[in-house]
Short mmCIF file of C-alpha atoms in Angstrom, two decimals:
data_model
loop_
_atom_site.label_atom_id
_atom_site.label_comp_id
_atom_site.label_asym_id
_atom_site.label_seq_id
_atom_site.Cartn_x
_atom_site.Cartn_y
_atom_site.Cartn_z
CA UNK A 1 239.93 37.23 34.70
CA UNK A 2 243.04 37.84 36.78
CA UNK A 3 244.14 40.68 34.48
CA UNK A 4 240.71 42.34 34.74
CA UNK A 5 240.80 42.03 38.53
CA UNK A 6 244.31 43.50 38.62
CA UNK A 7 243.24 46.44 36.49
CA UNK A 8 240.25 47.07 38.76
CA UNK A 9 242.44 46.98 41.87
CA UNK A 10 244.86 49.43 40.26
CA UNK A 11 241.99 51.79 39.39
CA UNK A 12 240.70 51.69 42.97
CA UNK A 13 244.20 52.33 44.30
CA UNK A 14 244.67 55.34 42.00
CA UNK A 15 241.26 56.75 42.96
CA UNK A 16 242.16 56.34 46.63
CA UNK A 17 245.40 58.23 46.14
CA UNK A 18 243.58 61.07 44.35
CA UNK A 19 241.06 61.39 47.21
CA UNK A 20 243.65 61.12 49.97
CA UNK A 21 244.55 64.21 52.03
CA UNK A 22 247.58 66.25 51.02
CA UNK A 23 250.68 64.84 52.75
CA UNK A 24 254.12 66.42 52.77
CA UNK A 25 257.28 65.08 54.41
CA UNK A 26 260.61 66.68 55.27
CA UNK A 27 263.12 64.34 56.87
CA UNK A 28 261.28 62.68 59.74
CA UNK A 29 258.52 65.35 59.75
CA UNK A 30 255.23 64.69 57.94
CA UNK A 31 252.25 67.04 57.57
CA UNK A 32 248.77 66.02 56.41
CA UNK A 33 246.02 68.43 55.37
CA UNK A 34 242.91 66.93 57.00
CA UNK A 35 240.47 69.14 55.13
CA UNK A 36 238.18 72.08 55.80
CA UNK A 37 234.79 72.34 57.48
CA UNK A 38 232.39 75.05 56.34
CA UNK A 39 230.27 76.46 59.19
CA UNK A 40 228.71 79.31 57.22
CA UNK A 41 228.20 82.09 58.20
CA UNK A 42 230.14 81.82 61.45
CA UNK A 43 233.50 80.24 60.66
CA UNK A 44 235.73 77.99 58.58
CA UNK A 45 237.65 75.25 60.40
CA UNK A 46 240.94 74.06 58.87
CA UNK A 47 242.38 70.80 60.22
CA UNK A 48 245.86 69.26 60.08
CA UNK A 49 247.79 66.33 61.54
CA UNK A 50 251.56 66.01 61.80
CA UNK A 51 254.21 63.61 63.09
CA UNK A 52 257.92 63.89 63.79
CA UNK A 53 260.73 62.16 65.68
CA UNK A 54 260.99 65.27 67.87
CA UNK A 55 258.18 67.32 69.48
CA UNK A 56 256.15 69.63 67.26
CA UNK A 57 256.77 73.24 68.24
CA UNK A 58 254.78 75.36 65.80
CA UNK A 59 251.81 74.88 63.46
CA UNK A 60 250.71 77.74 61.27
CA UNK A 61 248.12 78.19 58.54
CA UNK A 62 249.16 80.58 55.79
CA UNK A 63 246.14 81.74 53.80
CA UNK A 64 245.18 84.30 51.19
CA UNK A 65 241.66 85.65 50.63
CA UNK A 66 241.04 85.99 46.89
CA UNK A 67 240.69 87.87 44.60
CA UNK A 68 242.17 90.87 46.43
CA UNK A 69 245.09 88.86 47.76
CA UNK A 70 244.77 89.69 51.45
CA UNK A 71 247.35 87.38 53.07
CA UNK A 72 247.49 86.36 56.73
CA UNK A 73 248.90 83.73 59.08
CA UNK A 74 246.97 81.85 61.74
CA UNK A 75 248.57 79.96 64.63
CA UNK A 76 246.93 76.68 65.65
CA UNK A 77 246.54 75.78 69.32
CA UNK A 78 247.73 72.27 70.21
CA UNK A 79 249.30 70.12 72.93
CA UNK A 80 253.01 69.55 72.17
CA UNK A 81 253.99 66.03 71.15
CA UNK A 82 255.50 63.97 68.37
CA UNK A 83 252.07 63.19 66.86
CA UNK A 84 249.65 66.11 66.82
CA UNK A 85 246.23 66.92 65.40
CA UNK A 86 245.32 70.59 65.32
CA UNK A 87 242.85 73.04 63.83
CA UNK A 88 242.51 76.73 63.10
CA UNK A 89 239.16 78.54 62.95
CA UNK A 90 238.78 81.53 60.66
CA UNK A 91 235.79 83.67 61.60
CA UNK A 92 233.44 84.38 58.75
CA UNK A 93 231.46 87.38 59.99
CA UNK A 94 233.03 89.41 62.78
CA UNK A 95 233.12 93.08 61.66
CA UNK A 96 235.10 95.23 61.62
CA UNK A 97 237.91 92.70 61.93
CA UNK A 98 236.77 90.29 59.24
CA UNK A 99 233.87 89.54 56.92
CA UNK A 100 233.92 86.78 54.32
CA UNK A 101 231.31 87.01 51.59
CA UNK A 102 229.56 83.98 50.09
CA UNK A 103 231.72 82.68 47.28
CA UNK A 104 235.02 83.75 48.84
CA UNK A 105 237.90 81.58 47.66
CA UNK A 106 240.73 80.98 50.12
CA UNK A 107 244.16 79.67 49.20
CA UNK A 108 245.94 78.03 52.09
CA UNK A 109 248.76 75.75 53.18
CA UNK A 110 249.92 74.35 56.52
CA UNK A 111 253.44 74.97 57.79
CA UNK A 112 254.87 72.92 60.69
CA UNK A 113 258.16 73.19 62.59
CA UNK A 114 259.54 70.67 65.09
CA UNK A 115 262.05 70.99 67.94
CA UNK A 116 264.97 70.09 65.67
CA UNK A 117 264.18 73.04 63.39
CA UNK A 118 262.80 70.88 60.59
CA UNK A 119 260.00 72.58 58.66
CA UNK A 120 257.45 71.02 56.31
CA UNK A 121 254.44 72.43 54.47
CA UNK A 122 251.45 71.03 52.63
CA UNK A 123 250.90 71.97 49.03
CA UNK A 124 248.75 75.04 48.41
CA UNK A 125 245.04 74.18 48.31
CA UNK A 126 241.88 76.22 47.70
CA UNK A 127 238.59 76.31 49.54
CA UNK A 128 235.33 77.79 48.21
CA UNK A 129 233.34 79.33 51.07
CA UNK A 130 229.71 79.25 50.02
CA UNK A 131 226.36 79.50 51.78
CA UNK A 132 225.71 75.84 52.59
CA UNK A 133 222.17 76.47 53.87
CA UNK A 134 220.78 76.24 50.33
CA UNK A 135 221.18 74.00 47.29
CA UNK A 136 222.58 76.46 44.76
CA UNK A 137 222.43 76.11 40.98
CA UNK A 138 225.14 78.01 39.08
CA UNK A 139 224.75 79.50 35.59
CA UNK A 140 227.92 80.87 33.99
CA UNK A 141 228.54 82.95 30.89
CA UNK A 142 231.55 85.03 29.86
CA UNK A 143 233.04 85.34 33.33
CA UNK A 144 229.80 85.96 35.26
CA UNK A 145 228.21 83.23 37.39
CA UNK A 146 224.70 83.58 38.80
CA UNK A 147 223.84 81.31 41.75
CA UNK A 148 220.17 80.68 42.61
CA UNK A 149 218.18 78.20 44.70
CA UNK A 150 214.58 79.31 44.07
CA UNK A 151 212.58 80.53 41.13
CA UNK A 152 212.90 79.36 37.56
CA UNK A 153 216.00 78.86 35.47
CA UNK A 154 214.46 81.30 32.99
CA UNK A 155 214.50 84.08 35.58
CA UNK A 156 218.08 83.25 36.49
CA UNK A 157 219.14 83.35 32.84
CA UNK A 158 217.43 86.73 32.46
CA UNK A 159 219.45 87.99 35.46
CA UNK A 160 222.60 86.60 33.86
CA UNK A 161 221.85 88.46 30.63
CA UNK A 162 221.30 91.72 32.53
CA UNK A 163 224.55 91.16 34.42
CA UNK A 164 226.55 90.73 31.23
CA UNK A 165 224.90 93.74 29.57
CA UNK A 166 225.58 95.94 32.61
CA UNK A 167 229.24 94.99 32.87
CA UNK A 168 229.72 95.66 29.16
CA UNK A 169 227.89 98.99 29.01
CA UNK A 170 229.32 100.46 32.20
CA UNK A 171 232.85 99.33 31.33
CA UNK A 172 232.49 101.17 28.03
CA UNK A 173 231.14 104.28 29.78
CA UNK A 174 234.01 104.39 32.26
CA UNK A 175 236.75 103.31 29.86
CA UNK A 176 237.79 100.26 31.85
CA UNK A 177 237.48 96.48 31.80
CA UNK A 178 236.75 93.74 34.32
CA UNK A 179 239.39 91.05 34.02
CA UNK A 180 238.26 88.76 36.86
CA UNK A 181 235.26 86.43 37.28
CA UNK A 182 232.16 87.82 38.97
CA UNK A 183 229.67 86.06 41.25
CA UNK A 184 226.01 86.99 41.76
CA UNK A 185 224.11 85.29 44.61
CA UNK A 186 220.32 85.60 44.39
CA UNK A 187 218.40 85.20 47.65
CA UNK A 188 214.68 84.57 47.89
CA UNK A 189 213.87 86.54 51.06
CA UNK A 190 215.20 89.08 53.54
CA UNK A 191 215.55 86.42 56.24
CA UNK A 192 217.47 84.16 53.87
CA UNK A 193 219.92 86.88 52.86
CA UNK A 194 220.49 88.59 56.22
CA UNK A 195 222.97 86.00 57.64
CA UNK A 196 225.05 86.37 54.47
CA UNK A 197 225.39 90.14 54.90
CA UNK A 198 228.03 91.86 56.94
CA UNK A 199 226.79 91.73 60.53
CA UNK A 200 225.33 94.99 61.84
CA UNK A 201 223.69 96.16 65.04
CA UNK A 202 220.28 94.74 65.89
CA UNK A 203 218.73 98.20 65.52
CA UNK A 204 220.18 98.59 62.03
CA UNK A 205 219.01 95.16 60.89
CA UNK A 206 215.48 95.80 62.17
CA UNK A 207 215.17 99.18 60.46
CA UNK A 208 216.96 98.59 57.14
CA UNK A 209 216.12 96.13 54.36
CA UNK A 210 219.04 95.52 52.02
CA UNK A 211 217.85 94.80 48.47
CA UNK A 212 221.35 94.37 47.09
CA UNK A 213 224.96 95.02 47.95
CA UNK A 214 228.48 94.59 46.60
CA UNK A 215 230.09 92.56 49.38
CA UNK A 216 233.47 92.02 47.72
CA UNK A 217 235.30 93.27 44.66
CA UNK A 218 233.98 90.29 42.69
CA UNK A 219 230.70 89.47 44.48
CA UNK A 220 227.21 90.97 44.77
CA UNK A 221 224.16 89.76 46.67
CA UNK A 222 220.68 90.47 45.32
CA UNK A 223 217.25 90.02 46.86
CA UNK A 224 214.76 88.51 44.41
CA UNK A 225 215.24 86.55 41.20
CA UNK A 226 213.89 89.32 38.96
CA UNK A 227 215.52 92.36 40.60
CA UNK A 228 217.09 93.67 37.43
CA UNK A 229 217.71 97.27 38.47
CA UNK A 230 219.15 96.23 41.82
CA UNK A 231 221.54 93.97 39.91
CA UNK A 232 222.47 96.77 37.51
CA UNK A 233 223.15 99.11 40.42
CA UNK A 234 225.36 96.72 42.39
CA UNK A 235 227.36 95.46 39.41
CA UNK A 236 228.02 99.06 38.42
CA UNK A 237 229.76 99.46 41.76
CA UNK A 238 232.11 96.67 40.69
CA UNK A 239 232.99 98.72 37.60
CA UNK A 240 233.27 102.09 39.39
CA UNK A 241 235.65 100.53 41.91
CA UNK A 242 237.94 99.31 39.13
CA UNK A 243 237.72 102.61 37.22
CA UNK A 244 238.03 105.07 40.08
CA UNK A 245 239.32 103.51 43.28
CA UNK A 246 243.04 103.13 43.89
CA UNK A 247 245.74 103.31 46.56
CA UNK A 248 245.61 107.11 46.45
CA UNK A 249 242.11 107.85 45.17
CA UNK A 250 238.57 107.49 46.50
CA UNK A 251 235.37 108.37 44.71
CA UNK A 252 233.03 110.89 46.34
CA UNK A 253 229.72 109.31 47.32
CA UNK A 254 227.68 111.38 44.85
CA UNK A 255 229.81 110.24 41.91
CA UNK A 256 229.88 106.59 42.96
CA UNK A 257 226.17 106.24 43.71
CA UNK A 258 225.08 108.58 40.94
CA UNK A 259 226.82 106.38 38.37
CA UNK A 260 225.18 103.27 39.85
CA UNK A 261 221.72 104.86 39.59
CA UNK A 262 222.58 106.06 36.07
CA UNK A 263 222.89 102.39 35.03
CA UNK A 264 219.33 101.59 36.13
CA UNK A 265 216.43 101.32 33.70
CA UNK A 266 214.15 103.14 36.15
CA UNK A 267 214.74 105.84 38.76
CA UNK A 268 212.02 104.55 41.06
CA UNK A 269 211.38 107.10 43.82
CA UNK A 270 214.65 108.94 43.29
CA UNK A 271 213.32 111.11 40.46
CA UNK A 272 210.34 112.33 42.46
CA UNK A 273 212.53 113.11 45.46
CA UNK A 274 214.81 115.45 43.53
CA UNK A 275 211.91 117.12 41.71
CA UNK A 276 210.22 117.95 45.02
CA UNK A 277 213.47 119.18 46.56
CA UNK A 278 214.18 121.41 43.55
CA UNK A 279 210.70 122.91 43.75
CA UNK A 280 211.13 123.63 47.47
CA UNK A 281 214.69 124.88 47.15
CA UNK A 282 216.18 122.39 49.64
CA UNK A 283 218.67 120.47 47.52
CA UNK A 284 221.93 119.29 49.04
CA UNK A 285 225.11 121.14 48.29
CA UNK A 286 227.50 118.93 46.35
CA UNK A 287 230.14 119.09 49.05
CA UNK A 288 227.67 117.79 51.64
CA UNK A 289 227.09 114.59 49.64
CA UNK A 290 230.74 113.72 49.15
CA UNK A 291 230.05 111.24 51.95
CA UNK A 292 226.98 109.13 52.57
CA UNK A 293 223.89 110.50 54.31
CA UNK A 294 223.06 108.99 57.68
CA UNK A 295 219.42 110.13 57.78
CA UNK A 296 217.17 107.43 56.23
CA UNK A 297 214.60 110.12 55.38
CA UNK A 298 217.10 111.73 52.99
CA UNK A 299 218.24 108.60 51.17
CA UNK A 300 215.97 109.02 48.12
CA UNK A 301 217.05 112.64 47.66
CA UNK A 302 220.71 111.69 48.04
CA UNK A 303 220.46 109.04 45.30
CA UNK A 304 218.29 111.23 43.10
CA UNK A 305 220.59 114.24 43.28
CA UNK A 306 223.66 112.07 42.74
CA UNK A 307 222.06 110.62 39.61
CA UNK A 308 221.12 114.10 38.37
CA UNK A 309 224.70 115.36 38.74
CA UNK A 310 226.11 112.35 36.88
CA UNK A 311 223.51 112.68 34.13
CA UNK A 312 224.43 116.35 33.73
CA UNK A 313 228.14 115.56 33.35
CA UNK A 314 227.59 112.75 30.83
CA UNK A 315 224.93 114.57 28.79
CA UNK A 316 226.75 117.91 28.76
CA UNK A 317 230.38 116.89 28.35
CA UNK A 318 230.25 113.35 26.98
CA UNK A 319 231.28 109.91 28.16
CA UNK A 320 234.96 110.25 27.24
CA UNK A 321 235.55 113.09 29.70
CA UNK A 322 233.40 111.33 32.29
CA UNK A 323 235.70 108.29 32.08
CA UNK A 324 238.71 110.62 32.39
CA UNK A 325 237.25 111.99 35.62
CA UNK A 326 237.37 108.50 37.16
CA UNK A 327 240.90 107.97 35.91
CA UNK A 328 242.07 111.26 37.45
CA UNK A 329 240.59 110.33 40.83
CA UNK A 330 242.08 106.84 40.69
CA UNK A 331 245.45 108.43 39.97
CA UNK A 332 245.31 110.31 43.26
CA UNK A 333 243.66 113.66 42.55
CA UNK A 334 241.04 115.00 44.93
CA UNK A 335 237.55 115.61 43.59
CA UNK A 336 238.12 119.33 42.98
CA UNK A 337 241.48 118.72 41.32
CA UNK A 338 240.05 116.01 39.08
CA UNK A 339 237.08 118.16 38.05
CA UNK A 340 239.42 121.06 37.24
CA UNK A 341 241.68 118.79 35.18
CA UNK A 342 238.78 117.40 33.13
CA UNK A 343 236.12 120.15 33.04
CA UNK A 344 237.89 123.29 34.21
CA UNK A 345 235.52 123.70 37.19
CA UNK A 346 235.57 122.56 40.81
CA UNK A 347 232.60 121.19 42.77
CA UNK A 348 231.23 124.70 43.38
CA UNK A 349 231.43 125.51 39.67
CA UNK A 350 229.74 122.20 38.82
CA UNK A 351 227.01 122.97 41.33
CA UNK A 352 226.28 126.35 39.77
CA UNK A 353 226.20 124.89 36.24
CA UNK A 354 223.99 122.00 37.31
CA UNK A 355 221.57 124.25 39.19
CA UNK A 356 221.32 126.51 36.12
CA UNK A 357 220.39 123.45 34.03
CA UNK A 358 217.46 122.91 36.42
CA UNK A 359 216.41 126.56 36.13
CA UNK A 360 217.70 127.39 39.61
CA UNK A 361 219.85 130.28 40.75
CA UNK A 362 223.37 129.63 42.07
CA UNK A 363 223.72 128.91 45.75
CA UNK A 364 223.62 132.12 47.77
CA UNK A 365 226.95 133.37 49.02
CA UNK A 366 227.39 133.24 52.82
CA UNK A 367 226.38 136.21 54.94
CA UNK A 368 229.22 138.76 55.35
CA UNK A 369 231.07 138.17 58.61
CA UNK A 370 232.31 140.87 61.02
CA UNK A 371 235.86 141.95 60.23
CA UNK A 372 237.12 140.70 63.61
CA UNK A 373 235.90 137.15 63.02
CA UNK A 374 237.12 134.64 60.44
CA UNK A 375 234.56 133.88 57.67
CA UNK A 376 232.66 130.62 58.16
CA UNK A 377 231.11 128.62 55.32
CA UNK A 378 230.33 125.08 56.41
CA UNK A 379 228.72 123.92 53.19
CA UNK A 380 231.40 125.02 50.71
CA UNK A 381 234.61 125.02 52.75
CA UNK A 382 237.84 123.71 51.26
CA UNK A 383 239.65 120.80 52.87
CA UNK A 384 241.92 121.84 55.74
CA UNK A 385 245.62 121.32 55.03
CA UNK A 386 246.27 120.38 58.65
CA UNK A 387 247.94 123.71 59.59
CA UNK A 388 246.92 126.20 62.29
CA UNK A 389 246.87 129.96 61.67
CA UNK A 390 248.69 132.47 63.88
CA UNK A 391 245.35 134.17 64.63
CA UNK A 392 243.89 130.97 65.96
CA UNK A 393 246.96 130.36 68.16
CA UNK A 394 246.80 133.90 69.60
CA UNK A 395 243.07 133.53 70.25
CA UNK A 396 243.66 130.29 72.13
CA UNK A 397 246.45 131.87 74.23
CA UNK A 398 244.36 134.92 75.10
CA UNK A 399 241.40 132.73 76.05
CA UNK A 400 243.65 130.55 78.24
CA UNK A 401 245.10 133.62 80.03
CA UNK A 402 241.65 135.03 80.62
CA UNK A 403 240.44 131.75 82.11
CA UNK A 404 243.55 131.58 84.32
CA UNK A 405 242.79 135.09 85.62
CA UNK A 406 239.21 134.17 86.43
CA UNK A 407 240.31 131.04 88.28
CA UNK A 408 242.96 133.01 90.27
CA UNK A 409 240.43 135.70 91.23
CA UNK A 410 237.91 133.08 92.33
CA UNK A 411 240.55 131.37 94.45
CA UNK A 412 241.63 134.65 96.11
CA UNK A 413 238.00 135.52 96.90
CA UNK A 414 237.34 132.09 98.37
CA UNK A 415 240.49 132.30 100.49
CA UNK A 416 239.41 135.64 101.93
CA UNK A 417 236.01 134.21 102.87
CA UNK A 418 237.59 131.23 104.64
CA UNK A 419 239.77 133.41 106.88
#
């Protein structure tokens, strides 16, 4: 009986040690990690306590936001003393300074220094920042985890299957691979998902319904537990980012969004939008959709035309060269340079070829300009190299002198009248 009781006491003691906070000591200085409080979506509160023979002078939280590895240091506010409890609050949704998506993993450790110069740190710990408003059920397969709190498990498994198929097919198309785990959070309603999105203006949130979005390199949010095409679209953005985004390269909007629409099973309203625009002759120029359109009335046409351009490239030149296009952009080439390297045409040449495939004439050349004025072509201009021409400088000087003469004349006239 005594041996059984002793074994039980030892088991309880071991369990207590395993559940105890992380404690680290250096000389007379001890630091205890007192845990983390999740206040989703507003903030994360990290707590620590520390003791030393001399007053505590500095308490810092060193943390890294995974998977991208963004590292930072936070200083805790506290009243100096030999025994101190302190905390540091990390905001969760305060754009543009910071936004933490559901499922963000944070590595952290506390570092404390006392008046004698002694320094001690806790061991590195991790914290999983999830949306605590709902009771999530995770389903994981081959590096993809789907989280859901409503609907059936069957629907969630169907979403998981679509997720895996999309990652595989789009990775093959773009000649890349995803070597990190992915998280998909499925929300039941707009009101449920809105607090988890990056905070926007009240006007924006009232006028725009977000059906899905890639909120981090490894995380997408989706509205509805059977939104298969939304899931395909957003997960494709995970793949395009890996294939085409780099320190020196950024994908043009038409290529990024066109590839995401290309992954969908259905075009929805995008196909009709481009058909109507082609019939009326009011398609965008390619250069005008290198960035995103701000007019909500033009969104369907923007996505439809982007899809049509991507479809033309893949169907005409094949997937191997399409993947090379992404690689060239990721390597630092501009869009025109990358297109020339892969297809031997720039964006204007692509536009003419694509329009011909739709039975349309090339874009009209700009109206001839008077010989004393520089030609102006807003739609198809090349990027400025940052220089200023001699003609422009002379024009500015002449204009300035003329204005100075007018001002001097006006002053002389006024002076005569005041005599």
